[in-house]
Tab-separated table of C-alpha atoms in Angstrom:
chain	number	residue	atom	x	y	z
T	306	LEU	CA	82.856	91.296	119.428
T	307	PRO	CA	81.443	89.880	116.928
T	308	ALA	CA	82.245	89.181	113.993
T	309	PRO	CA	81.017	91.780	111.189
T	310	ALA	CA	78.084	90.623	110.178
T	311	ALA	CA	77.266	89.639	106.075
T	312	PRO	CA	76.465	92.230	104.020
T	313	VAL	CA	73.001	91.887	102.587
T	314	GLY	CA	73.443	90.445	99.998
T	315	ALA	CA	76.844	88.867	99.936
T	316	PRO	CA	78.630	86.026	97.579
T	317	ALA	CA	78.781	82.934	98.660
T	318	GLY	CA	81.752	82.543	100.406
T	319	GLU	CA	81.163	84.866	102.650
T	320	ALA	CA	82.895	83.213	106.004
T	321	GLY	CA	80.385	85.290	108.934
T	322	GLY	CA	81.352	84.422	112.282
T	323	SER	CA	81.722	80.401	111.489
T	324	LEU	CA	86.372	80.479	112.349
T	325	VAL	CA	85.587	76.352	110.620
T	326	LEU	CA	84.179	78.399	107.770
T	327	ALA	CA	86.953	81.264	107.630
T	328	LEU	CA	90.052	78.576	107.234
T	329	ALA	CA	87.673	76.374	104.666
T	330	PHE	CA	88.106	80.160	101.935
T	331	ALA	CA	91.530	80.020	103.453
T	332	LEU	CA	92.900	77.026	102.638
T	333	ALA	CA	90.595	77.838	99.350
T	334	GLY	CA	91.745	81.782	99.131
T	335	GLY	CA	95.366	80.834	99.740
T	336	LEU	CA	95.501	77.343	96.845
T	337	LEU	CA	94.231	80.378	94.144
T	338	LEU	CA	96.022	82.330	95.163
T	339	ASN	CA	98.629	80.583	92.877
T	340	LEU	CA	96.667	81.072	90.007
T	341	MET	CA	97.374	84.704	90.308
T	342	PRO	CA	99.400	86.655	87.929
T	343	CYS	CA	102.115	88.156	90.959
T	344	VAL	CA	102.662	84.774	92.441
T	345	PHE	CA	104.010	82.587	88.740
T	346	PRO	CA	107.460	84.339	88.271
T	347	VAL	CA	108.356	83.489	91.375
T	348	LEU	CA	105.916	79.611	91.699
T	349	GLY	CA	107.681	78.788	88.154
T	350	ILE	CA	111.833	79.524	88.759
T	351	LYS	CA	110.980	77.426	92.246
T	352	VAL	CA	109.061	74.406	89.581
T	353	MET	CA	112.089	74.094	87.589
T	354	GLY	CA	114.783	74.025	90.468
T	355	PHE	CA	112.926	70.950	91.701
T	356	VAL	CA	113.086	69.274	87.863
T	357	ARG	CA	117.181	68.885	89.052
T	358	HIS	CA	116.135	66.275	92.016
T	359	ALA	CA	113.032	65.047	89.902
T	360	HIS	CA	114.965	62.178	88.292
T	361	GLY	CA	118.121	61.581	91.557
T	362	ASP	CA	117.657	61.832	94.561
T	363	ALA	CA	113.282	62.223	96.206
T	364	ARG	CA	114.642	63.892	100.504
T	365	ALA	CA	116.441	66.824	98.597
T	366	LEU	CA	113.442	67.148	96.251
T	367	TRP	CA	110.294	66.697	99.955
T	368	MET	CA	112.974	68.746	101.947
T	369	GLN	CA	112.921	71.911	99.602
T	370	GLY	CA	109.332	70.920	99.864
T	371	VAL	CA	109.243	71.695	103.060
T	372	VAL	CA	111.411	74.390	103.280
T	373	PHE	CA	109.442	76.110	100.596
T	374	SER	CA	106.491	75.912	102.892
T	375	ALA	CA	108.057	76.451	105.878
T	376	GLY	CA	109.242	80.159	103.969
T	377	VAL	CA	105.895	80.797	102.785
T	378	LEU	CA	103.830	80.251	106.289
T	379	ALA	CA	106.295	82.313	107.987
T	380	SER	CA	106.357	85.123	106.005
T	381	PHE	CA	102.128	84.989	106.373
T	382	LEU	CA	101.737	84.762	110.220
T	383	VAL	CA	105.589	87.688	110.326
T	384	LEU	CA	103.004	89.570	107.802
T	385	ALA	CA	99.447	88.686	109.729
T	386	GLY	CA	101.705	89.155	113.280
T	387	LEU	CA	102.814	92.927	112.085
T	388	LEU	CA	99.070	94.448	110.975
T	389	LEU	CA	97.525	92.784	114.091
T	390	ALA	CA	99.949	94.299	116.295
T	391	LEU	CA	100.199	97.860	114.227
T	392	ARG	CA	96.154	97.641	113.918
T	393	ALA	CA	96.338	97.172	118.002
T	394	GLY	CA	98.493	100.159	117.757
T	395	GLY	CA	95.179	102.281	116.567
T	396	ALA	CA	96.075	102.195	112.477
T	397	GLU	CA	93.726	101.860	110.322
T	398	LEU	CA	95.571	99.223	108.072
T	399	GLY	CA	94.630	96.456	106.429
T	400	TRP	CA	96.115	93.384	104.393
T	401	GLY	CA	98.527	94.701	101.841
T	402	PHE	CA	99.670	97.755	103.830
T	403	GLN	CA	103.202	97.169	102.642
T	404	LEU	CA	102.140	98.131	99.331
T	405	GLN	CA	101.487	101.417	101.121
T	406	SER	CA	105.070	102.496	101.159
T	407	PRO	CA	106.274	103.875	98.334
T	408	SER	CA	109.342	103.174	99.432
T	409	PHE	CA	108.780	99.305	99.827
T	410	VAL	CA	107.606	99.552	96.864
T	411	THR	CA	111.335	101.395	95.317
T	412	LEU	CA	112.904	98.314	97.881
T	413	LEU	CA	110.147	95.529	95.810
T	414	ALA	CA	111.130	96.939	92.505
T	415	ALA	CA	114.737	96.925	93.246
T	416	LEU	CA	114.956	93.499	94.343
T	417	PHE	CA	112.788	92.062	91.283
T	418	PHE	CA	114.901	93.582	88.962
T	419	LEU	CA	118.483	92.120	90.883
T	420	MET	CA	115.890	88.998	90.703
T	421	ALA	CA	115.449	89.793	86.944
T	422	LEU	CA	119.471	90.726	86.279
T	423	ASN	CA	120.383	87.074	88.179
T	424	LEU	CA	118.592	84.799	85.584
T	425	PHE	CA	119.910	86.182	82.773
T	426	GLY	CA	123.292	85.497	84.624
T	427	VAL	CA	125.116	89.378	84.292
T	428	PHE	CA	126.289	87.553	88.187
T	429	GLU	CA	125.514	84.430	89.998
T	430	TRP	CA	125.396	84.832	94.061
T	431	GLY	CA	125.358	81.813	94.908
T	432	GLY	CA	122.394	83.051	98.621
T	433	PHE	CA	120.293	84.808	96.196
T	434	ALA	CA	116.879	83.205	96.408
T	435	GLN	CA	115.713	81.664	93.138
T	436	SER	CA	119.128	80.467	92.392
T	437	MET	CA	119.608	77.522	90.394
T	438	THR	CA	123.275	76.881	89.721
T	439	SER	CA	124.571	74.258	89.854
T	440	ASN	CA	126.854	73.873	92.680
T	441	LEU	CA	125.581	74.691	95.598
T	442	SER	CA	125.244	73.540	98.646
T	443	ALA	CA	122.632	71.687	100.553
T	444	ARG	CA	122.215	73.795	103.100
T	445	GLY	CA	122.638	76.791	100.315
T	446	ARG	CA	119.756	74.516	98.449
T	447	TYR	CA	117.480	75.260	101.266
T	448	ALA	CA	118.108	78.308	102.485
T	449	ASP	CA	116.442	79.655	98.857
T	450	ALA	CA	113.654	77.540	99.089
T	451	PHE	CA	112.957	79.627	102.439
T	452	LEU	CA	113.746	82.354	101.025
T	453	ALA	CA	111.487	81.901	97.769
T	454	GLY	CA	108.605	81.002	100.231
T	455	VAL	CA	109.614	84.503	101.509
T	456	LEU	CA	109.646	85.786	98.058
T	457	ALA	CA	106.563	84.015	96.968
T	458	THR	CA	104.958	85.395	100.607
T	459	VAL	CA	105.096	88.832	99.640
T	460	VAL	CA	105.062	88.924	95.522
T	461	ALA	CA	100.891	87.655	96.760
T	462	THR	CA	99.929	90.649	98.923
T	463	PRO	CA	99.065	93.125	95.613
T	464	CYS	CA	95.894	89.610	94.791
T	465	THR	CA	93.022	88.802	95.888
T	466	ALA	CA	91.897	84.334	95.119
T	467	PRO	CA	88.422	83.384	95.108
T	468	PHE	CA	87.566	83.211	99.420
T	469	MET	CA	90.094	85.085	100.761
T	470	GLY	CA	89.202	89.023	101.263
T	471	ALA	CA	86.148	86.597	103.622
T	472	ALA	CA	88.315	84.767	105.599
T	473	VAL	CA	90.877	88.291	105.442
T	474	GLY	CA	87.886	89.645	106.536
T	475	PHE	CA	86.678	87.513	109.447
T	476	THR	CA	90.087	88.146	111.549
T	477	LEU	CA	88.941	91.790	112.204
T	478	ALA	CA	86.093	91.425	114.903
T	479	GLN	CA	89.125	88.062	116.153
T	480	PRO	CA	91.059	87.343	118.837
T	481	ALA	CA	95.102	87.840	118.238
T	482	ALA	CA	95.522	84.176	117.445
T	483	VAL	CA	92.405	82.887	116.369
T	484	SER	CA	93.389	85.759	113.341
T	485	LEU	CA	96.919	83.437	113.047
T	486	VAL	CA	95.085	80.607	112.751
T	487	VAL	CA	94.019	81.958	109.811
T	488	PHE	CA	96.126	83.701	107.603
T	489	ALA	CA	98.426	80.226	108.211
T	490	MET	CA	95.450	78.236	106.952
T	491	LEU	CA	95.986	81.167	103.913
T	492	GLY	CA	99.487	80.542	103.934
T	493	ALA	CA	99.110	76.664	104.415
T	494	GLY	CA	96.824	76.435	101.115
T	495	MET	CA	99.169	78.323	98.935
T	496	ALA	CA	102.138	76.329	99.753
T	497	LEU	CA	100.620	73.125	98.765
T	498	PRO	CA	100.539	72.404	95.223
T	499	VAL	CA	103.744	72.894	96.359
T	500	LEU	CA	104.481	70.953	98.566
T	501	ALA	CA	102.736	67.970	96.804
T	502	LEU	CA	104.721	67.914	93.936
T	503	SER	CA	107.292	68.090	95.823
T	504	PHE	CA	106.469	64.828	97.593
T	505	PHE	CA	104.455	63.064	94.255
T	506	PRO	CA	107.484	64.241	91.882
T	507	GLN	CA	105.841	61.898	88.794
T	508	ALA	CA	104.247	65.186	86.597
T	509	LEU	CA	108.327	66.146	87.448
T	510	LYS	CA	109.706	62.905	85.342
T	511	ARG	CA	107.497	64.227	82.554
T	512	LEU	CA	110.266	66.783	81.724
T	513	PRO	CA	113.326	66.552	79.887
T	514	ARG	CA	115.667	65.650	82.785
T	515	PRO	CA	118.609	68.340	83.496
T	516	GLY	CA	120.388	70.014	80.658
T	517	PRO	CA	121.288	73.189	79.185
T	518	TRP	CA	117.230	74.111	78.503
T	519	MET	CA	116.663	74.930	81.620
T	520	GLU	CA	119.265	78.135	81.220
T	521	THR	CA	116.888	78.648	78.616
T	522	PHE	CA	114.194	78.489	80.574
T	523	LYS	CA	116.105	81.115	83.415
T	524	GLN	CA	116.055	83.326	81.293
T	525	LEU	CA	112.923	82.802	79.667
T	526	MET	CA	111.360	83.829	83.002
T	527	ALA	CA	113.596	86.923	84.050
T	528	PHE	CA	111.203	88.691	81.482
T	529	PRO	CA	107.966	88.394	83.505
T	530	LEU	CA	109.935	89.822	86.976
T	531	PHE	CA	111.416	92.498	84.319
T	532	ALA	CA	107.437	92.867	83.971
T	533	THR	CA	106.668	92.720	87.750
T	534	VAL	CA	109.729	96.349	87.196
T	535	ILE	CA	107.516	98.279	85.358
T	536	TRP	CA	104.116	97.247	87.084
T	537	LEU	CA	106.260	98.368	89.948
T	538	ALA	CA	107.465	102.113	88.683
T	539	TRP	CA	103.924	102.923	87.936
T	540	VAL	CA	101.928	101.673	91.032
T	541	LEU	CA	105.207	104.501	92.352
T	542	GLY	CA	104.281	106.629	89.701
T	543	ALA	CA	100.688	106.169	91.066
T	544	GLN	CA	101.633	106.284	94.591
T	545	ALA	CA	104.085	109.563	94.565
T	546	GLY	CA	104.321	111.075	91.012
T	547	ASN	CA	106.649	111.028	88.210
T	548	ASP	CA	110.129	112.141	90.227
T	549	ALA	CA	110.226	108.917	92.119
T	550	VAL	CA	109.746	107.220	89.202
T	551	VAL	CA	112.596	108.933	87.219
T	552	ALA	CA	115.192	107.914	90.855
T	553	LEU	CA	113.592	105.003	90.761
T	554	LEU	CA	114.481	103.827	87.342
T	555	ALA	CA	118.261	105.694	87.682
T	556	GLY	CA	118.980	103.821	90.846
T	557	LEU	CA	118.298	100.809	89.229
T	558	LEU	CA	120.947	101.551	86.420
T	559	VAL	CA	122.961	102.443	88.865
T	560	LEU	CA	121.785	98.756	90.595
T	561	GLY	CA	122.757	97.587	87.017
T	562	ILE	CA	125.894	98.816	86.867
T	563	GLY	CA	127.204	97.299	89.816
T	564	ALA	CA	125.417	94.015	89.376
T	565	TRP	CA	127.681	93.731	86.332
T	566	ILE	CA	130.926	94.525	87.420
T	567	TYR	CA	129.748	92.362	91.084
T	568	GLY	CA	129.379	89.597	87.920
T	569	ARG	CA	132.261	90.191	85.486
T	570	TRP	CA	135.097	90.422	88.382
T	571	ALA	CA	134.156	90.339	91.553
T	572	GLN	CA	135.267	86.382	92.021
T	573	SER	CA	138.626	86.644	90.556
T	574	ALA	CA	139.530	90.779	92.102
T	575	GLY	CA	138.814	89.501	95.365
T	576	PHE	CA	137.093	91.969	98.139
T	577	ALA	CA	138.264	94.747	97.037
T	578	ARG	CA	136.138	94.601	93.361
T	579	PHE	CA	133.395	93.272	95.498
T	580	ALA	CA	132.892	96.278	98.173
T	581	PHE	CA	133.337	98.037	94.940
T	582	ALA	CA	129.679	96.965	93.249
T	583	ALA	CA	128.056	97.002	96.822
T	584	ALA	CA	129.196	100.708	96.456
T	585	PHE	CA	127.733	101.352	92.886
T	586	ALA	CA	124.106	99.211	94.966
T	587	ALA	CA	124.312	101.132	98.052
T	588	ALA	CA	124.371	104.286	95.507
T	589	GLY	CA	121.628	103.079	93.809
T	590	VAL	CA	119.347	102.559	95.949
T	591	GLY	CA	120.263	105.283	98.231
T	592	LEU	CA	119.731	107.401	94.460
T	593	ALA	CA	116.173	106.094	94.777
T	594	TRP	CA	114.877	106.888	97.877
T	595	PRO	CA	114.677	110.043	98.335
T	596	GLY	CA	112.401	110.108	95.518
T	597	ALA	CA	109.936	108.008	97.416
T	598	GLU	CA	108.264	110.058	99.625
T	599	ALA	CA	107.342	112.690	97.089
T	600	ALA	CA	103.245	114.092	97.419
T	601	PRO	CA	101.023	111.899	96.157
T	602	ASP	CA	98.940	112.989	92.984
T	603	LYS	CA	95.718	113.258	94.086
T	604	ALA	CA	93.616	113.166	90.591
T	605	ARG	CA	93.646	110.147	89.485
T	606	ALA	CA	89.674	109.733	90.082
T	607	GLY	CA	87.519	111.866	88.467
T	608	THR	CA	89.348	112.741	85.265
T	609	ALA	CA	87.601	112.563	82.634
T	610	ALA	CA	86.639	109.087	81.845
T	611	LYS	CA	87.201	107.744	77.799
T	612	ALA	CA	84.411	106.500	75.667
T	613	GLY	CA	83.598	103.166	76.596
T	614	GLU	CA	84.865	103.678	80.243
T	615	ILE	CA	82.804	104.303	83.759
T	616	ALA	CA	83.219	107.663	84.584
T	617	TRP	CA	84.458	107.369	88.058
T	618	GLN	CA	83.832	109.834	91.020
T	619	PRO	CA	86.208	110.472	93.989
T	620	TRP	CA	85.184	107.767	97.040
T	621	SER	CA	84.545	109.407	100.137
T	622	PRO	CA	81.941	109.162	102.900
T	623	GLU	CA	80.168	112.206	102.782
T	624	ARG	CA	79.906	111.831	98.503
T	625	LEU	CA	78.474	107.826	99.468
T	626	ALA	CA	75.622	109.243	102.610
T	627	GLU	CA	74.953	111.678	100.214
T	628	LEU	CA	73.473	109.996	97.109
T	629	ARG	CA	72.261	106.752	99.100
T	630	ALA	CA	69.501	109.548	100.776
T	631	ALA	CA	69.352	110.695	98.005
T	632	GLY	CA	67.851	106.937	96.453
T	633	THR	CA	70.325	107.503	93.945
T	634	PRO	CA	71.937	103.400	93.368
T	635	VAL	CA	75.610	103.573	93.657
T	636	PHE	CA	78.231	101.725	92.696
T	637	VAL	CA	81.833	101.327	94.628
T	638	ASP	CA	84.876	100.283	93.569
T	639	PHE	CA	87.522	99.587	96.493
T	640	THR	CA	90.774	99.386	94.490
T	641	ALA	CA	94.763	100.655	94.370
T	642	ALA	CA	97.025	100.803	92.296
T	643	TRP	CA	99.387	98.121	93.179
T	644	CYS	CA	96.015	95.791	93.080
T	645	VAL	CA	96.850	93.518	90.700
T	646	THR	CA	93.273	92.043	90.666
T	647	CYS	CA	91.949	95.091	90.519
T	648	GLN	CA	93.737	95.965	87.362
T	649	VAL	CA	93.440	92.793	85.860
T	650	ASN	CA	89.180	93.533	86.625
T	651	LYS	CA	89.088	96.968	85.217
T	652	ARG	CA	90.631	96.192	82.397
T	653	VAL	CA	89.015	92.732	80.721
T	654	ALA	CA	85.656	93.453	83.023
T	655	LEU	CA	84.138	96.990	84.050
T	656	ASN	CA	85.623	99.080	81.536
T	657	ARG	CA	82.945	97.302	79.062
T	658	GLU	CA	80.296	99.415	76.982
T	659	GLU	CA	77.561	96.392	78.041
T	660	VAL	CA	79.082	97.670	82.311
T	661	VAL	CA	78.735	100.553	81.477
T	662	LYS	CA	75.117	101.281	79.669
T	663	ALA	CA	73.959	99.085	82.270
T	664	LEU	CA	75.119	101.535	84.980
T	665	ALA	CA	73.621	104.580	82.881
T	666	ASP	CA	70.114	103.258	82.071
T	667	ARG	CA	69.628	102.489	86.048
T	668	GLY	CA	70.227	105.806	86.422
T	669	VAL	CA	73.678	104.335	88.642
T	670	VAL	CA	76.734	106.150	90.083
T	671	ALA	CA	79.765	104.485	89.939
T	672	LEU	CA	82.095	105.650	93.112
T	673	LYS	CA	86.123	104.867	93.580
T	674	ALA	CA	87.943	103.895	96.846
T	675	ASP	CA	91.812	104.428	95.845
T	676	TRP	CA	93.200	102.460	98.084
T	677	THR	CA	96.856	103.905	96.337
T	678	ASN	CA	98.155	104.814	99.788
T	679	HIS	CA	96.995	104.674	103.265
T	680	ASP	CA	93.266	106.213	104.210
T	681	PRO	CA	92.206	105.563	108.030
T	682	ARG	CA	88.774	106.611	105.876
T	683	ILE	CA	88.651	103.666	103.714
T	684	THR	CA	89.764	101.552	106.679
T	685	ALA	CA	87.433	101.256	108.367
T	686	ALA	CA	84.596	101.354	105.407
T	687	LEU	CA	85.529	97.895	104.219
T	688	ALA	CA	85.958	97.088	107.514
T	689	GLU	CA	81.651	98.010	108.583
T	690	LEU	CA	81.582	95.957	105.299
T	691	GLY	CA	83.575	92.362	106.927
T	692	ARG	CA	86.229	93.342	104.490
T	693	ASN	CA	90.278	93.621	105.136
T	694	ALA	CA	91.653	93.587	101.302
T	695	LEU	CA	90.944	94.348	97.683
T	696	PRO	CA	89.357	94.527	95.907
T	697	VAL	CA	86.091	94.896	96.953
T	698	TYR	CA	83.165	95.653	94.893
T	699	ALA	CA	79.883	97.484	96.874
T	700	LEU	CA	76.781	97.847	94.436
T	701	TYR	CA	74.352	99.913	96.445
T	702	ALA	CA	70.603	99.202	96.208
T	703	PRO	CA	67.926	102.353	97.462
T	704	GLY	CA	65.999	101.292	100.211
T	705	GLN	CA	68.809	98.309	100.933
T	706	ALA	CA	70.548	99.005	104.729
T	707	GLN	CA	74.017	97.425	103.378
T	708	PRO	CA	75.486	96.379	99.727
T	709	LYS	CA	75.395	93.924	97.787
T	710	LEU	CA	78.638	92.794	97.439
T	711	LEU	CA	80.224	90.838	94.400
T	712	PRO	CA	83.437	88.120	94.162
T	713	GLU	CA	87.017	89.837	93.920
T	714	VAL	CA	86.773	88.415	90.412
T	715	LEU	CA	84.753	89.390	87.527
T	716	THR	CA	83.551	89.370	84.954
T	717	ALA	CA	81.302	92.069	82.732
T	718	SER	CA	78.014	89.275	82.418
T	719	LEU	CA	78.281	89.439	86.443
T	720	VAL	CA	78.660	93.300	87.179
T	721	VAL	CA	75.437	93.522	84.318
T	722	ASP	CA	73.305	91.092	86.240
T	723	GLU	CA	74.159	92.586	88.729
T	724	ILE	CA	72.943	96.306	88.189
T	725	SER	CA	70.010	94.828	85.710
T	726	LYS	CA	68.562	93.780	88.656
T	727	LEU	CA	67.911	97.237	90.471
T	728	PRO	CA	64.853	98.347	88.790
T	729	ALA	CA	65.365	100.554	85.407
T	730	ALA	CA	62.838	103.153	86.536
T	731	LEU	CA	65.563	104.046	89.502
T	732	ALA	CA	67.167	105.779	87.040
T	733	ALA	CA	64.888	108.210	86.571
T	734	GLY	CA	65.612	112.331	87.974
T	735	GLN	CA	69.242	111.343	89.119
T	736	SER	CA	70.994	113.922	86.810
T	737	ASN	CA	70.906	116.178	88.747
T	738	LEU	CA	73.534	114.580	91.327
T	739	THR	CA	75.664	111.490	88.219
T	740	SER	CA	77.080	114.585	87.166
T	741	HIS	CA	77.471	116.353	90.661
């Protein structure tokens, strides 16, 4: 099958049917992922771990960079392979599909919570990802580097960098081998800065030598991880309701107790105390798990808009077809609570008075396609646009068969400029539809 056709007016960066172009955009998208808020805490900790060797053991430094890169590449390929296998089995899934599972979100929150406690020094776990203790063996350091690459990939999936959407969309109609090559290039782009830093550590040598300041920095990096836990709790609430959030918080409390017991006594009191702490940890996960499968809240779209915010209506294929048949311009936001880029765009670009005014002046109806939970209709709609990752912003103009796709990262001025290209006369007679 040929690759999905590029929508009319798609932004520069559409991969179209060119494998070379798709690989170039995958590399660029992977590089830009390092600037996204999802990845910073993990990469910050890993780079600071390099400081230990920047003034001495060069071989240990570049070996950690290689192993970290291997972890990133392996994780991208595993996630991509799983996605392709599930698709081949008939599942309608897209990039970031694992975050549509409340259970996965719960486990990810527990992992970040334990990492933050580890960085604070509540307990020391030599084999734990991101551990920065000074007494690790070389094998332990390399295991940590590999796990850091795995974790960086997992936390990167809620973010979509510029160019990445077109590259992932290109894989929709390609053979599995071609798709895996594109995903591997995404991983290579994401791993490249850390790999380069490990081979050329001159920039690291400008930092102070390892000392007490590193312990302070290590504890400081726990706060972004706690912030990530807060965000994941919010995502879980959007997926499964408040009961799931309460269960998660109670589970994290028990996990914290278990981690404290382990850090306080396990090293000196032997296996019995360790088993006691492990039982607490298992109880924490078990307590959080049942609430994670509660029924999702379906009322996220279509609620009353606050002043200065867009009055979103729920998206459906039928509603979109109805509006387009009536000649109404439509702006569709394909979004999800777990998509960090989506949430940033909403706050800095979409919910702005000038955007709200521009939509009203042109009679544009705003539809929200919420992919927080699995929805095969949204997956199919994204595939029709040649996309398989969020965010996607589609502006449908009357009389045009295909929408204009806006970039993954928005500014208010960019959105206003695109809306202003619609004829103002189209606003007439739309009141009966926009209030539907």
